[in-house]
Short mmCIF file of C-alpha atoms and ligand atoms in Angstrom, two decimals:
data_model
loop_
_atom_site.label_atom_id
_atom_site.label_comp_id
_atom_site.label_asym_id
_atom_site.label_seq_id
_atom_site.Cartn_x
_atom_site.Cartn_y
_atom_site.Cartn_z
CA UNK A 13 102.74 97.14 79.24
CA UNK A 14 99.35 97.96 77.32
CA UNK A 15 97.72 101.26 79.18
CA UNK A 16 95.17 99.94 81.09
CA UNK A 17 97.32 97.40 82.51
CA UNK A 18 100.65 100.59 83.41
CA UNK A 19 97.48 102.08 85.41
CA UNK A 20 96.16 98.99 87.09
CA UNK A 21 99.34 97.98 88.22
CA UNK A 22 100.77 101.66 90.36
CA UNK A 23 99.85 102.21 92.70
CA UNK A 24 99.51 105.82 93.10
CA UNK A 25 95.61 106.69 93.17
CA UNK A 26 94.34 107.20 89.56
CA UNK A 27 95.58 107.68 86.43
CA UNK A 28 93.18 110.49 83.90
CA UNK A 29 94.06 110.10 80.14
CA UNK A 30 92.96 111.67 77.20
CA UNK A 31 94.25 110.77 73.36
CA UNK A 32 93.38 114.30 71.50
CA UNK A 33 92.59 113.25 68.13
CA UNK A 34 94.11 115.86 66.35
CA UNK A 35 97.17 116.69 67.73
CA UNK A 36 97.61 112.66 67.83
CA UNK A 37 98.47 112.95 71.52
CA UNK A 38 97.31 112.01 74.59
CA UNK A 39 97.23 113.63 77.63
CA UNK A 40 98.32 112.12 81.21
CA UNK A 41 97.39 113.43 84.73
CA UNK A 42 99.16 110.99 86.73
CA UNK A 43 97.91 111.20 90.82
CA UNK A 44 100.27 109.32 92.98
CA UNK A 45 99.27 110.12 96.55
CA UNK A 46 97.36 113.12 98.50
CA UNK A 47 97.76 112.07 101.42
CA UNK A 48 98.98 115.97 101.94
CA UNK A 49 97.27 117.87 99.88
CA UNK A 50 95.99 118.30 96.64
CA UNK A 51 98.61 117.21 93.90
CA UNK A 52 100.27 119.74 92.42
CA UNK A 53 103.30 119.25 89.70
CA UNK A 54 104.79 120.08 86.54
CA UNK A 55 103.36 119.06 82.89
CA UNK A 56 105.86 117.96 80.65
CA UNK A 57 105.26 117.30 76.89
CA UNK A 58 107.97 115.58 74.27
CA UNK A 59 107.53 113.43 71.89
CA UNK A 60 107.69 109.55 72.91
CA UNK A 61 108.22 106.54 70.60
CA UNK A 62 104.64 105.24 71.92
CA UNK A 63 102.34 106.65 74.47
CA UNK A 64 103.10 103.52 76.48
CA UNK A 65 106.47 105.86 77.54
CA UNK A 66 104.38 108.91 78.09
CA UNK A 67 102.42 106.93 80.65
CA UNK A 68 105.98 105.69 82.33
CA UNK A 69 106.84 108.65 82.02
CA UNK A 70 104.21 110.47 83.92
CA UNK A 71 103.88 107.28 86.80
CA UNK A 72 107.37 108.09 87.58
CA UNK A 73 107.13 111.57 87.70
CA UNK A 74 103.78 112.02 90.02
CA UNK A 75 105.38 109.01 92.66
CA UNK A 76 108.36 111.71 92.84
CA UNK A 77 106.21 114.24 93.90
CA UNK A 78 104.88 112.79 96.04
CA UNK A 79 108.83 112.42 97.73
CA UNK A 80 109.15 116.01 96.06
CA UNK A 81 106.15 117.21 99.45
CA UNK A 82 106.18 114.98 101.60
CA UNK A 83 111.00 114.56 101.91
CA UNK A 84 110.24 119.18 102.33
CA UNK A 85 106.78 118.59 104.92
CA UNK A 86 105.33 120.64 102.42
CA UNK A 87 101.50 119.99 102.53
CA UNK A 88 100.77 118.98 98.60
CA UNK A 89 100.34 115.77 97.14
CA UNK A 90 102.08 114.40 94.19
CA UNK A 91 100.88 114.22 90.22
CA UNK A 92 102.33 114.53 87.13
CA UNK A 93 100.87 115.41 84.09
CA UNK A 94 102.84 114.21 80.21
CA UNK A 95 101.57 115.09 77.57
CA UNK A 96 102.89 112.69 75.02
CA UNK A 97 103.18 113.93 71.41
CA UNK A 98 103.18 111.08 68.91
CA UNK A 99 105.25 113.97 66.55
CA UNK A 100 106.61 117.09 66.44
CA UNK A 101 103.33 120.07 66.29
CA UNK A 102 103.32 123.51 64.70
CA UNK A 103 102.20 126.63 67.06
CA UNK A 104 98.67 126.78 66.08
CA UNK A 105 98.61 122.54 66.99
CA UNK A 106 100.36 122.87 69.84
CA UNK A 107 98.63 126.10 71.76
CA UNK A 108 95.16 123.99 70.88
CA UNK A 109 96.55 120.74 72.85
CA UNK A 110 97.70 123.22 75.85
CA UNK A 111 94.40 125.06 75.77
CA UNK A 112 91.99 121.58 75.92
CA UNK A 113 94.93 120.83 78.58
CA UNK A 114 93.78 123.80 80.44
CA UNK A 115 90.12 122.77 79.95
CA UNK A 116 90.66 119.38 81.11
CA UNK A 117 92.80 120.07 84.27
CA UNK A 118 89.72 123.05 85.26
CA UNK A 119 86.61 120.12 84.52
CA UNK A 120 89.00 118.14 87.60
CA UNK A 121 88.08 120.91 89.65
CA UNK A 122 91.72 121.63 91.56
CA UNK A 123 92.08 117.86 92.22
CA UNK A 124 95.31 118.51 90.53
CA UNK A 125 97.08 122.40 89.66
CA UNK A 126 100.16 122.34 87.10
CA UNK A 127 102.91 124.42 86.74
CA UNK A 128 106.33 124.06 84.02
CA UNK A 129 108.07 121.08 82.90
CA UNK A 130 110.76 120.18 80.89
CA UNK A 131 109.03 121.10 77.30
CA UNK A 132 106.39 123.53 79.55
CA UNK A 133 108.11 126.49 79.79
CA UNK A 134 106.67 129.73 82.01
CA UNK A 135 105.21 131.18 78.35
CA UNK A 136 103.33 127.37 77.39
CA UNK A 137 102.13 128.39 80.81
CA UNK A 138 99.83 131.58 80.25
CA UNK A 139 98.47 128.70 77.25
CA UNK A 140 97.89 126.66 79.94
CA UNK A 141 96.06 128.95 81.91
CA UNK A 142 93.26 130.95 79.17
CA UNK A 143 91.51 127.85 80.42
CA UNK A 144 91.99 126.92 83.86
CA UNK A 145 92.64 128.75 87.40
CA UNK A 146 95.27 125.38 88.79
CA UNK A 147 97.39 126.33 86.32
CA UNK A 148 100.69 128.16 88.61
CA UNK A 149 103.50 130.58 86.84
CA UNK A 150 102.26 133.59 86.61
CA UNK A 151 103.89 136.13 89.62
CA UNK A 152 106.60 133.40 89.63
CA UNK A 153 107.08 133.14 86.23
CA UNK A 154 109.94 130.96 85.78
CA UNK A 155 111.03 128.34 88.26
CA UNK A 156 114.26 127.71 86.73
CA UNK A 157 116.10 130.34 89.02
CA UNK A 158 114.69 129.16 92.58
CA UNK A 159 114.93 125.68 91.45
CA UNK A 160 118.33 126.44 90.94
CA UNK A 161 118.85 128.50 94.67
CA UNK A 162 118.39 125.21 95.68
CA UNK A 163 120.64 123.63 93.79
CA UNK A 164 123.41 125.83 95.14
CA UNK A 165 122.02 125.83 99.01
CA UNK A 166 122.80 121.23 97.49
CA UNK A 167 126.15 122.08 97.09
CA UNK A 168 126.75 123.24 99.64
CA UNK A 169 125.27 120.23 101.84
CA UNK A 170 127.61 117.57 99.83
CA UNK A 171 130.90 120.13 100.36
CA UNK A 172 130.20 120.17 103.86
CA UNK A 173 129.42 116.38 104.19
CA UNK A 174 132.56 114.89 101.39
CA UNK A 175 135.05 118.33 102.07
CA UNK A 176 133.82 118.89 105.65
CA UNK A 177 133.51 122.55 104.25
CA UNK A 178 130.34 124.02 102.07
CA UNK A 179 132.56 126.39 100.87
CA UNK A 180 132.22 126.40 97.55
CA UNK A 181 135.64 128.50 96.39
CA UNK A 182 137.67 126.42 94.19
CA UNK A 183 135.27 123.68 93.94
CA UNK A 184 134.97 122.58 90.55
CA UNK A 185 131.17 121.62 89.15
CA UNK A 186 130.15 120.14 86.04
CA UNK A 187 126.74 121.54 84.85
CA UNK A 188 124.92 119.32 82.32
CA UNK A 189 122.00 121.35 80.57
CA UNK A 190 121.97 124.73 79.96
CA UNK A 191 118.97 125.15 80.05
CA UNK A 192 116.09 126.75 82.43
CA UNK A 193 117.88 125.44 85.71
CA UNK A 194 121.30 125.39 84.36
CA UNK A 195 121.42 128.75 83.02
CA UNK A 196 120.55 130.66 87.20
CA UNK A 197 122.96 128.06 88.40
CA UNK A 198 125.24 128.66 86.49
CA UNK A 199 125.89 132.43 88.43
CA UNK A 200 124.93 131.34 90.91
CA UNK A 201 127.82 128.93 91.62
CA UNK A 202 130.20 131.48 90.23
CA UNK A 203 129.89 134.00 92.91
CA UNK A 204 130.04 131.53 95.42
CA UNK A 205 133.36 131.02 93.96
CA UNK A 206 133.52 127.08 92.28
CA UNK A 207 135.09 126.59 89.49
CA UNK A 208 132.55 125.69 86.43
CA UNK A 209 132.22 122.63 83.72
CA UNK A 210 129.91 122.93 80.64
CA UNK A 211 128.24 120.12 79.13
CA UNK A 212 124.45 120.25 76.43
CA UNK A 213 123.15 118.32 74.27
CA UNK A 214 123.06 121.64 72.15
CA UNK A 215 127.26 122.92 71.99
CA UNK A 216 126.27 126.59 71.68
CA UNK A 217 124.18 126.65 74.17
CA UNK A 218 127.51 125.84 76.52
CA UNK A 219 129.73 128.01 74.45
CA UNK A 220 127.63 131.08 74.50
CA UNK A 221 127.44 130.15 79.36
CA UNK A 222 131.06 128.87 79.26
CA UNK A 223 132.53 132.22 77.45
CA UNK A 224 130.18 134.64 79.87
CA UNK A 225 130.94 132.84 82.97
CA UNK A 226 134.52 132.27 81.68
CA UNK A 227 133.74 127.89 82.48
CA UNK A 228 134.93 125.26 80.49
CA UNK A 229 133.50 123.36 78.25
CA UNK A 230 132.94 119.65 77.76
CA UNK A 231 131.63 117.18 74.99
CA UNK A 232 128.43 115.57 75.87
CA UNK A 233 129.47 112.98 75.18
CA UNK A 234 132.49 113.65 78.06
CA UNK A 235 130.31 114.14 81.39
CA UNK A 236 130.55 111.05 82.52
CA UNK A 237 133.94 110.82 82.84
CA UNK A 238 134.85 113.85 83.44
CA UNK A 239 136.57 115.41 86.04
CA UNK A 240 135.40 116.87 88.61
CA UNK A 241 133.89 118.01 91.82
CA UNK A 242 130.64 118.10 92.05
CA UNK A 243 128.24 116.92 88.48
CA UNK A 244 124.97 118.37 88.85
CA UNK A 245 122.71 116.99 86.12
CA UNK A 246 119.79 119.23 84.79
CA UNK A 247 118.69 118.71 81.65
CA UNK A 248 117.50 114.87 81.54
CA UNK A 249 116.86 111.96 84.08
CA UNK A 250 117.52 108.60 83.29
CA UNK A 251 121.34 109.91 83.03
CA UNK A 252 122.27 107.71 85.31
CA UNK A 253 122.75 104.24 85.44
CA UNK A 254 125.30 100.84 85.68
CA UNK A 255 127.19 102.24 82.40
CA UNK A 256 127.12 105.24 83.00
CA UNK A 257 127.79 105.13 87.30
CA UNK A 258 131.11 103.31 86.56
CA UNK A 259 132.12 105.94 84.59
CA UNK A 260 131.93 108.70 86.11
CA UNK A 261 134.36 111.04 87.94
CA UNK A 262 133.32 112.89 90.58
CA UNK A 263 132.74 113.46 94.47
CA UNK A 264 129.03 114.06 93.88
CA UNK A 265 126.54 114.21 92.74
CA UNK A 266 123.21 116.79 93.01
CA UNK A 267 120.91 118.45 90.23
CA UNK A 268 118.54 119.59 89.72
CA UNK A 269 117.04 117.08 87.03
CA UNK A 270 114.02 115.20 88.30
CA UNK A 271 114.77 110.82 87.58
CA UNK A 272 117.85 111.52 87.71
CA UNK A 273 118.43 107.73 88.59
CA UNK A 274 117.21 105.34 86.55
CA UNK A 275 116.59 102.37 88.67
CA UNK A 276 116.86 103.06 93.03
CA UNK A 277 119.09 99.94 92.58
CA UNK A 278 121.93 102.82 90.97
CA UNK A 279 121.46 104.88 94.56
CA UNK A 280 123.53 101.51 95.55
CA UNK A 281 126.24 102.03 93.46
CA UNK A 282 127.01 104.76 93.63
CA UNK A 283 126.93 104.72 97.61
CA UNK A 284 129.04 101.66 96.16
CA UNK A 285 131.75 103.94 94.61
CA UNK A 286 131.84 106.23 96.53
CA UNK A 287 129.55 109.33 95.55
CA UNK A 288 127.39 110.96 97.88
CA UNK A 289 124.15 111.63 95.65
CA UNK A 290 122.06 114.07 97.29
CA UNK A 291 118.53 112.54 95.89
CA UNK A 292 117.26 114.31 93.47
CA UNK A 293 114.26 115.01 94.39
CA UNK A 294 115.15 116.92 97.33
CA UNK A 295 118.02 119.05 95.58
CA UNK A 296 115.29 120.24 93.06
CA UNK A 297 112.61 120.28 95.10
CA UNK A 298 113.65 125.44 95.14
CA UNK A 299 111.09 125.31 92.13
CA UNK A 300 107.91 123.17 93.68
CA UNK A 301 108.56 125.72 96.43
CA UNK A 302 108.61 129.41 94.69
CA UNK A 303 105.12 128.19 92.46
CA UNK A 304 102.89 126.50 94.87
CA UNK A 305 104.31 129.50 98.28
CA UNK A 306 104.33 132.71 96.59
CA UNK A 307 100.60 131.34 94.76
CA UNK A 308 98.96 128.76 96.69
CA UNK A 309 99.82 129.42 99.84
CA UNK A 310 100.38 133.14 100.09
CA UNK A 311 104.10 132.97 101.73
CA UNK A 312 106.22 135.95 100.73
CA UNK A 313 109.03 136.42 98.91
CA UNK A 314 111.56 136.11 101.41
CA UNK A 315 110.12 133.21 103.00
CA UNK A 316 109.68 131.63 100.25
CA UNK A 317 113.80 132.10 99.68
CA UNK A 318 114.51 131.01 103.25
CA UNK A 319 112.75 127.75 102.71
CA UNK A 320 114.22 127.26 99.52
CA UNK A 321 117.59 128.27 101.26
CA UNK A 322 116.58 125.10 104.46
CA UNK A 323 116.85 122.17 101.32
CA UNK A 324 120.86 122.70 102.78
CA UNK A 325 119.71 121.78 105.73
CA UNK A 326 117.59 118.89 104.43
CA UNK A 327 120.36 117.78 103.17
CA UNK A 328 122.41 117.94 105.93
CA UNK A 329 120.34 115.51 107.80
CA UNK A 330 119.87 112.47 105.83
CA UNK A 331 122.72 111.90 105.06
CA UNK A 332 123.96 112.20 108.59
CA UNK A 333 120.92 109.88 108.88
CA UNK A 334 122.55 107.83 105.75
CA UNK A 335 126.52 107.81 107.13
CA UNK A 336 124.97 106.17 110.86
CA UNK A 337 122.79 103.82 108.69
CA UNK A 338 125.41 103.34 105.84
CA UNK A 339 123.37 103.02 103.41
CA UNK A 340 122.55 105.42 100.66
CA UNK A 341 121.19 108.53 100.74
CA UNK A 342 118.33 107.88 98.56
CA UNK A 343 116.87 105.58 101.02
CA UNK A 344 117.75 107.69 103.81
CA UNK A 345 115.87 110.35 102.00
CA UNK A 346 112.76 107.62 101.67
CA UNK A 347 112.51 106.73 105.05
CA UNK A 348 112.10 110.58 106.49
CA UNK A 349 109.90 111.19 103.43
CA UNK A 350 107.34 108.18 104.12
CA UNK A 351 107.51 109.72 108.35
CA UNK A 352 106.33 111.52 106.65
CA UNK A 353 103.52 109.59 104.57
CA UNK A 354 102.29 108.36 107.54
CA UNK A 355 102.00 110.80 110.13
CA UNK A 356 99.57 112.60 107.40
CA UNK A 357 99.28 116.21 106.96
CA UNK A 358 99.04 119.22 109.26
CA UNK A 359 96.42 122.09 109.75
CA UNK A 360 98.54 125.16 108.86
N1 LIG B 47 108.52 120.77 86.70
C1 LIG B 47 108.62 121.40 88.67
C2 LIG B 47 109.00 119.85 89.83
O1 LIG B 47 109.08 119.26 89.25
C3 LIG B 47 108.07 122.55 89.37
C4 LIG B 47 106.79 122.61 89.20
C5 LIG B 47 106.84 121.78 90.74
C6 LIG B 47 106.42 122.56 88.42
C7 LIG B 47 105.77 122.20 90.94
C8 LIG B 47 104.81 122.52 88.98
C9 LIG B 47 104.25 122.44 90.57
O2 LIG B 47 109.31 120.16 90.57
#
């Protein structure tokens, strides 16, 4: 589909698109739903084969943010920015582009606030912030450690459901992606007594991290076949699909990546194989709670931690509802988010 068709056929509220000639890049800001509040979501930047793919990514990620906020009943709306590069940029070009992205966000007057995402670490959020007040991450800094706390809480909920105990001691967790979330998650899991297995497309990253924790390294292409209790995708999306799900040798999936399922049907495939799936938009909500919590809503660090740790209880309720209905946890989580969207915002 062409860019205009993709925009017109989308069920979200609007898309702002801007072509930046100097960098030969497109900026897409997709706002899916402001039913619960103004739109907040990260900015992703990477090279795409075609701008349409970047737009599609922005739309799917924005939708994911709507469900993320609604699923944890946080009064914000779903939006996301994607900077679709046509080629790698040098540092000066990249900064110039991010500055212009900041100016674009500022011109929206607060309708959309952003922060870090894939390809845009906290140091690049600082570049965006040169031109806008609506970039989160200055005091909270890196969302990765917060996201990893939420994933750890998710793993406890998964263990309780699958093994009857939230204790992670002796459980094997396979982390895909030794990055912003994978690194702090490794530490938390080891502290919780879990056995670690690590994979990364850059083997050196996996080996470095594994050396720190005495973990096992798994080759990136073998990650789907590797036996483990919990598989934690913490890198790119779309890793759970018809092909990979058939190979999985785990009891559950709980990780930080956005849009882990290639399509919603993959949740049914996991369910049919008896693999418990922690819906990504709930399991990875930790970073999303921390940034606006600390910087927009005036929550204290303690309140933020407590809110992130409540992901365990939220997932527990979702698993229970799914079990009672013999359905995938994705269906239960979508219904839960749907109830919150139906109800609408609550006065705070
Ligand atoms: N990009 C991360 C996410 O999708 C963290 C983030 C959330 C950043 C909200 C900014 C705003 O959850």
